[in-house]
Short mmCIF file of C-alpha atoms and ligand atoms in Angstrom, two decimals:
data_model
loop_
_atom_site.label_atom_id
_atom_site.label_comp_id
_atom_site.label_asym_id
_atom_site.label_seq_id
_atom_site.Cartn_x
_atom_site.Cartn_y
_atom_site.Cartn_z
CA MET A 1 23.58 -34.38 -8.70
CA VAL A 2 26.11 -36.25 -10.59
CA ASN A 3 28.34 -39.02 -8.90
CA THR A 4 32.08 -38.64 -9.60
CA LYS A 5 33.34 -41.31 -7.05
CA VAL A 6 35.45 -44.29 -8.24
CA LYS A 7 37.14 -47.06 -6.40
CA LEU A 8 40.73 -47.56 -7.47
CA CYS A 9 42.34 -50.93 -6.07
CA GLY A 10 39.86 -50.99 -3.34
CA ILE A 11 40.23 -47.37 -2.13
CA GLU A 12 37.26 -44.93 -2.99
CA ILE A 13 38.29 -41.49 -4.28
CA ASP A 14 36.17 -38.57 -4.66
CA ASN A 15 36.74 -38.12 -8.39
CA PRO A 16 39.11 -39.85 -10.79
CA VAL A 17 41.35 -37.06 -11.49
CA ILE A 18 44.97 -37.56 -10.46
CA PRO A 19 47.92 -35.25 -11.24
CA ALA A 20 50.65 -37.19 -12.84
CA SER A 21 54.06 -37.90 -11.19
CA GLY A 22 56.58 -35.11 -12.23
CA THR A 23 53.99 -32.47 -12.83
CA PHE A 24 52.97 -31.74 -9.30
CA GLY A 25 55.83 -32.02 -7.05
CA PHE A 26 54.77 -33.36 -3.59
CA GLY A 27 51.69 -31.52 -3.67
CA TYR A 28 52.12 -28.81 -0.89
CA GLU A 29 53.67 -26.51 -3.60
CA PHE A 30 50.15 -26.58 -5.30
CA ALA A 31 48.28 -26.15 -1.85
CA GLU A 32 49.49 -22.62 -2.06
CA ILE A 33 47.29 -21.68 -4.72
CA TYR A 34 44.15 -24.02 -4.29
CA ASP A 35 42.73 -26.65 -1.73
CA ILE A 36 44.50 -29.93 -3.14
CA ASN A 37 42.07 -32.13 -1.10
CA LYS A 38 39.63 -31.56 -4.17
CA LEU A 39 41.68 -34.04 -6.07
CA GLY A 40 40.95 -37.70 -6.23
CA THR A 41 44.52 -38.17 -5.19
CA PHE A 42 48.01 -37.31 -6.77
CA SER A 43 51.12 -39.29 -7.85
CA PHE A 44 54.00 -37.57 -6.24
CA LYS A 45 57.55 -37.01 -7.85
CA GLY A 46 59.28 -40.06 -9.07
CA THR A 47 61.40 -41.38 -6.01
CA THR A 48 64.60 -43.37 -6.22
CA LYS A 49 66.79 -45.06 -3.51
CA ASP A 50 69.42 -42.37 -3.72
CA PRO A 51 69.10 -38.58 -4.50
CA ARG A 52 69.38 -37.80 -8.20
CA PHE A 53 70.37 -34.40 -9.88
CA GLY A 54 68.81 -35.60 -13.08
CA ASN A 55 70.08 -35.13 -16.76
CA PRO A 56 72.07 -32.15 -17.93
CA THR A 57 70.24 -29.03 -19.41
CA PRO A 58 68.61 -28.40 -21.72
CA ARG A 59 66.11 -31.06 -20.83
CA ILE A 60 62.84 -29.68 -22.07
CA ALA A 61 61.94 -28.78 -25.73
CA GLU A 62 58.68 -27.64 -27.00
CA THR A 63 56.71 -29.22 -30.22
CA PRO A 64 53.28 -28.63 -31.52
CA MET A 65 50.51 -29.57 -29.08
CA GLY A 66 53.26 -31.02 -26.89
CA MET A 67 56.53 -31.05 -25.13
CA LEU A 68 59.62 -33.34 -24.65
CA ASN A 69 61.35 -33.73 -21.36
CA SER A 70 64.44 -35.38 -20.42
CA VAL A 71 64.50 -34.64 -16.86
CA GLY A 72 66.15 -38.04 -15.67
CA LEU A 73 64.58 -38.68 -12.60
CA GLN A 74 65.48 -35.77 -10.45
CA ASN A 75 64.38 -36.28 -6.70
CA PRO A 76 65.75 -35.90 -3.30
CA GLY A 77 65.90 -39.75 -2.59
CA VAL A 78 63.62 -41.81 -0.57
CA ASP A 79 65.28 -40.79 2.80
CA LYS A 80 64.46 -37.23 2.28
CA VAL A 81 61.15 -37.92 0.81
CA ILE A 82 60.16 -39.71 3.97
CA ALA A 83 61.68 -37.49 6.28
CA GLU A 84 60.70 -34.02 4.92
CA GLU A 85 58.34 -34.21 1.92
CA LEU A 86 55.72 -36.34 3.31
CA PRO A 87 55.41 -34.51 6.60
CA LYS A 88 54.91 -31.32 4.77
CA LEU A 89 52.21 -32.97 2.49
CA ALA A 90 50.42 -34.39 5.36
CA LYS A 91 49.80 -30.88 6.85
CA VAL A 92 47.89 -29.93 3.66
CA PHE A 93 46.37 -33.16 2.31
CA ASN A 94 44.12 -35.29 4.06
CA LYS A 95 43.78 -38.19 1.64
CA PRO A 96 45.75 -41.28 0.58
CA VAL A 97 48.49 -40.19 -1.76
CA MET A 98 49.90 -42.34 -4.79
CA ALA A 99 53.69 -42.80 -4.34
CA ASN A 100 55.60 -43.01 -7.41
CA VAL A 101 58.84 -45.05 -7.43
CA SER A 102 61.61 -45.61 -10.03
CA GLY A 103 64.78 -47.81 -9.93
CA PHE A 104 67.83 -49.05 -11.65
CA SER A 105 67.80 -52.50 -10.52
CA ILE A 106 65.27 -54.94 -9.15
CA ASP A 107 66.81 -54.56 -5.73
CA ASP A 108 66.39 -51.02 -5.92
CA TYR A 109 62.73 -51.07 -6.78
CA ALA A 110 62.15 -53.45 -3.91
CA TYR A 111 63.91 -51.39 -1.33
CA THR A 112 62.30 -48.16 -2.13
CA CYS A 113 58.85 -49.70 -2.47
CA GLU A 114 59.34 -51.61 0.78
CA ARG A 115 60.36 -48.22 2.58
CA ILE A 116 57.48 -46.18 1.16
CA ASP A 117 54.96 -48.83 1.70
CA LYS A 118 55.55 -48.19 5.60
CA GLU A 119 54.20 -44.56 5.05
CA ALA A 120 50.74 -44.17 6.58
CA GLN A 121 49.48 -41.61 3.91
CA VAL A 122 50.62 -43.76 0.92
CA GLY A 123 47.55 -45.44 -0.55
CA TRP A 124 48.93 -46.96 -3.72
CA ILE A 125 52.48 -47.49 -5.01
CA GLU A 126 52.88 -46.63 -8.69
CA VAL A 127 55.98 -48.36 -9.93
CA ASN A 128 57.50 -46.57 -12.91
CA ILE A 129 59.22 -49.19 -15.09
CA SER A 130 58.80 -46.75 -18.04
CA CYS A 131 61.04 -43.62 -17.83
CA PRO A 132 62.62 -43.08 -21.22
CA ASN A 133 65.41 -40.66 -19.78
CA VAL A 134 67.74 -42.87 -17.95
CA HIS A 135 70.15 -45.52 -18.85
CA GLY A 136 70.32 -49.04 -17.15
CA GLY A 137 67.03 -48.75 -15.52
CA GLY A 138 63.49 -47.08 -15.91
CA MET A 139 62.29 -48.24 -19.37
CA SER A 140 64.41 -51.14 -19.70
CA PHE A 141 62.31 -53.01 -17.31
CA GLY A 142 59.10 -51.93 -19.02
CA THR A 143 59.95 -53.06 -22.45
CA ASP A 144 60.50 -56.61 -21.83
CA ALA A 145 57.70 -58.77 -20.42
CA LYS A 146 59.86 -60.94 -18.26
CA ASN A 147 61.85 -57.99 -16.83
CA ALA A 148 58.55 -56.19 -16.11
CA ALA A 149 57.21 -59.34 -14.29
CA ALA A 150 60.42 -59.77 -12.24
CA VAL A 151 60.05 -56.10 -10.89
CA THR A 152 56.33 -56.74 -10.13
CA LYS A 153 57.03 -60.12 -8.50
CA ALA A 154 59.92 -58.39 -6.20
CA VAL A 155 57.76 -55.40 -5.23
CA LYS A 156 54.86 -57.63 -4.36
CA ALA A 157 56.85 -59.51 -2.04
CA VAL A 158 57.90 -56.65 0.20
CA THR A 159 54.64 -54.56 0.20
CA THR A 160 51.07 -54.53 1.68
CA LYS A 161 49.65 -51.64 -0.47
CA PRO A 162 48.16 -51.95 -4.00
CA ILE A 163 50.85 -51.80 -6.51
CA ILE A 164 50.14 -50.06 -9.82
CA ILE A 165 52.74 -50.72 -12.38
CA LYS A 166 53.42 -47.66 -14.95
CA LEU A 167 53.85 -48.82 -18.49
CA THR A 168 55.49 -47.44 -21.51
CA PRO A 169 54.07 -47.12 -24.93
CA ASN A 170 57.42 -47.55 -26.51
CA VAL A 171 56.77 -51.29 -27.13
CA THR A 172 55.37 -53.43 -30.06
CA ASP A 173 52.45 -54.83 -27.77
CA ILE A 174 51.52 -53.02 -24.60
CA ALA A 175 48.85 -55.60 -23.81
CA GLU A 176 51.72 -58.32 -23.42
CA ILE A 177 53.48 -56.18 -20.85
CA ALA A 178 50.39 -55.60 -18.94
CA ARG A 179 49.37 -59.46 -18.82
CA ALA A 180 52.91 -60.12 -17.69
CA VAL A 181 52.60 -57.57 -14.59
CA GLU A 182 49.16 -58.91 -13.87
CA SER A 183 50.30 -62.60 -13.70
CA GLU A 184 52.83 -61.65 -11.02
CA GLY A 185 50.18 -59.94 -8.76
CA ALA A 186 50.16 -56.15 -9.92
CA ASP A 187 47.02 -54.59 -8.54
CA GLY A 188 46.70 -52.07 -11.32
CA VAL A 189 48.54 -50.55 -14.37
CA SER A 190 48.82 -47.12 -15.33
CA LEU A 191 49.54 -45.87 -19.05
CA ILE A 192 51.04 -44.44 -20.83
CA ASN A 193 54.31 -42.84 -19.96
CA THR A 194 55.89 -40.72 -22.60
CA LEU A 195 56.73 -41.45 -25.90
CA SER A 196 60.30 -41.47 -26.85
CA GLY A 197 61.07 -38.58 -29.30
CA MET A 198 63.50 -35.79 -30.22
CA ARG A 199 64.05 -32.26 -31.79
CA ILE A 200 66.83 -30.67 -33.72
CA SER A 201 67.85 -26.89 -33.42
CA LEU A 202 68.13 -25.60 -36.86
CA ALA A 203 70.27 -22.80 -35.77
CA LYS A 204 72.77 -25.06 -34.00
CA LYS A 205 72.22 -28.03 -36.08
CA LYS A 206 72.33 -30.25 -33.24
CA PRO A 207 69.64 -32.09 -30.90
CA ILE A 208 67.86 -29.56 -28.58
CA LEU A 209 67.94 -31.97 -25.57
CA LYS A 210 71.36 -32.61 -24.15
CA ASN A 211 70.14 -36.12 -23.74
CA VAL A 212 69.29 -36.26 -27.43
CA THR A 213 66.04 -37.91 -26.93
CA GLY A 214 63.24 -37.26 -24.51
CA GLY A 215 59.54 -38.17 -23.61
CA LEU A 216 56.93 -36.60 -25.69
CA SER A 217 53.80 -35.67 -23.78
CA GLY A 218 50.90 -33.23 -24.01
CA PRO A 219 47.49 -33.29 -26.28
CA CYS A 220 49.20 -34.71 -29.38
CA VAL A 221 49.88 -38.02 -27.54
CA PHE A 222 46.01 -38.28 -26.40
CA PRO A 223 44.95 -40.64 -29.27
CA VAL A 224 47.86 -42.98 -28.82
CA ALA A 225 47.16 -43.08 -25.03
CA LEU A 226 43.59 -43.85 -25.66
CA ARG A 227 44.38 -46.62 -28.07
CA CYS A 228 46.80 -48.22 -25.35
CA VAL A 229 44.07 -48.07 -22.70
CA TRP A 230 41.55 -49.65 -24.91
CA GLN A 231 43.91 -52.45 -25.79
CA VAL A 232 45.00 -53.16 -22.18
CA TYR A 233 41.46 -53.03 -21.09
CA ASN A 234 40.74 -55.96 -23.38
CA ALA A 235 43.81 -58.02 -21.91
CA VAL A 236 43.65 -57.68 -18.29
CA LYS A 237 41.18 -57.49 -15.35
CA ILE A 238 43.11 -55.15 -13.01
CA PRO A 239 42.12 -51.51 -13.12
CA ILE A 240 43.85 -49.15 -15.33
CA VAL A 241 44.75 -45.62 -14.80
CA GLY A 242 44.75 -43.89 -18.03
CA MET A 243 47.07 -41.00 -18.93
CA GLY A 244 48.72 -39.14 -21.82
CA GLY A 245 47.58 -35.83 -23.19
CA VAL A 246 44.53 -35.40 -20.84
CA SER A 247 43.43 -31.62 -20.47
CA SER A 248 39.66 -31.47 -20.05
CA ALA A 249 36.77 -33.09 -18.37
CA GLU A 250 35.73 -34.56 -21.94
CA ASP A 251 39.18 -36.23 -22.19
CA VAL A 252 38.66 -37.89 -18.79
CA ILE A 253 35.43 -39.15 -19.93
CA GLU A 254 36.76 -40.40 -23.33
CA MET A 255 39.65 -42.14 -21.39
CA MET A 256 37.22 -43.92 -18.88
CA LEU A 257 34.99 -45.06 -21.71
CA ALA A 258 38.09 -46.70 -23.35
CA GLY A 259 38.62 -48.63 -19.97
CA ALA A 260 40.43 -46.23 -17.37
CA THR A 261 39.10 -46.47 -13.68
CA ALA A 262 40.99 -43.11 -12.87
CA VAL A 263 42.86 -40.76 -15.08
CA GLU A 264 46.03 -39.04 -14.68
CA VAL A 265 46.73 -35.49 -15.93
CA GLY A 266 50.38 -34.54 -16.68
CA ALA A 267 51.56 -31.81 -18.88
CA ALA A 268 48.38 -29.89 -18.50
CA ASN A 269 49.62 -28.98 -14.97
CA LEU A 270 52.57 -27.37 -16.49
CA ILE A 271 50.63 -25.03 -18.64
CA ASP A 272 47.94 -24.17 -16.12
CA PRO A 273 48.57 -25.15 -12.45
CA TYR A 274 44.73 -25.08 -11.99
CA ALA A 275 44.21 -27.62 -14.88
CA CYS A 276 43.05 -30.39 -12.54
CA LYS A 277 40.96 -28.17 -10.36
CA LYS A 278 39.14 -26.89 -13.60
CA ILE A 279 38.48 -30.48 -14.97
CA ILE A 280 36.91 -31.36 -11.52
CA ASP A 281 34.72 -28.21 -11.62
CA ASP A 282 33.70 -28.98 -15.11
CA PHE A 283 32.41 -32.48 -14.36
CA ALA A 284 28.81 -31.67 -13.33
CA GLN A 285 28.11 -29.72 -16.52
CA VAL A 286 29.80 -32.10 -19.00
CA MET A 287 28.23 -35.20 -17.35
CA GLU A 288 24.83 -33.74 -17.46
CA LYS A 289 25.52 -32.70 -21.31
CA TYR A 290 26.23 -36.65 -21.98
CA HIS A 291 23.60 -38.02 -19.82
CA ILE A 292 26.11 -39.59 -17.33
CA ASN A 293 25.01 -40.00 -13.76
CA SER A 294 28.01 -42.03 -12.48
CA LEU A 295 31.39 -42.01 -13.62
CA GLU A 296 31.95 -45.48 -12.22
CA GLU A 297 29.25 -46.66 -14.44
CA ILE A 298 31.06 -45.68 -17.72
CA ILE A 299 34.41 -47.56 -17.21
CA GLY A 300 34.94 -49.47 -20.51
CA GLY A 301 31.51 -48.52 -21.59
CA ALA A 302 32.78 -47.83 -25.34
CA HIS A 303 33.53 -51.58 -25.64
C1 SIN B 19 62.26 -38.27 -16.04
O1 SIN B 19 62.21 -37.81 -15.05
O2 SIN B 19 62.86 -38.16 -16.94
C2 SIN B 19 60.53 -38.32 -16.57
C3 SIN B 19 59.89 -39.58 -15.72
C4 SIN B 19 59.21 -40.46 -16.72
O3 SIN B 19 59.07 -40.23 -17.73
O4 SIN B 19 59.10 -41.69 -16.13
#
C-alpha cells in the first residue's frame, strides 16, 4: 500500500494533487461529475477586492502543446465569494481549501486576504503576485523583489493562515524573488504562473488576443516549471507548490523530485475535467513501478 500523504505548511493532505486557480472554479461545479474530496485540496478562482469582468475577448488562443489566456482575473469579488461561493463549496467539500487572492495595490491584497483569512474552510491563502494579464497590479508585484516582499509583509500582518506566494517565471532570477518573500515570512511559494506570450492571426494579420499578450500554460511549459522549482528549492527552506504543464502522475513525481511538496494541475483540467482524479487514481501503479513507498519521502530527492 503506497502512502500519498504530504504535509503542506503544517496541514496534512491526502495526496499532493491540487487543481490550480482559474481551472477549477469554486469546486462545486466539478463536484457534479466526481467526488472532489478525492483531491488533496484545490485553489479556488482568483479573488479580488471588487468584482471584475476580466479582459475583452478573444482571451484564449491555442498553441502546440499549450494555450494562451488573457482572462484578466474575472471573478465576483470577495464579498460574493464569501457570501455565495464558499457556502456552496462547503456543501460538497469537507477539507481545507486554498484561497487564491489577487490585487492592484498592497492595500488591496491586505484587505482581501484579511477577509478571506476569517473563513473557516480556508486552509491556506495563495497570494497571486504573478498574473501577466492585468495592468497596474498582478505581475508588477512579482517581478520586483522589494515589491514582492512588501506584499508579503502586508499580508502576513493581517492573517493567521499559511501564506503561499505565487511567483512568476517572467523574471531573470526567480530564486531572488523567492528569497525576498521568505524573508518577510511567507510560509510557502507556488510556481510557476504562466509565461508571457502571444500569437498573431495570419488571416487578420493582427494579434489573436485582444489584450495582445497572454499567459502560456500547458505541457509545453513543464520543463521551464521544473527548472524553476529546482532553482527555488536550492534557494529557500519553505515548502514549494510546483505547477506548470503537469498532466500525469509521472509529472507530479518529477516535480516532487525537483523539490515540490505539492503540485498544482492547471491547463489539464480544461482539456479533461477528470484530469486530477485520473492522476490520483494512477499513483498506486506509477509509485509501484518506480519503487516509491511514500511521496513525502521523494521531495527534493533528485538534488
Ligand atoms: C487571469 O485571470 O488572467 C489569469 C490569472 C493568472 O495568470 O494569474
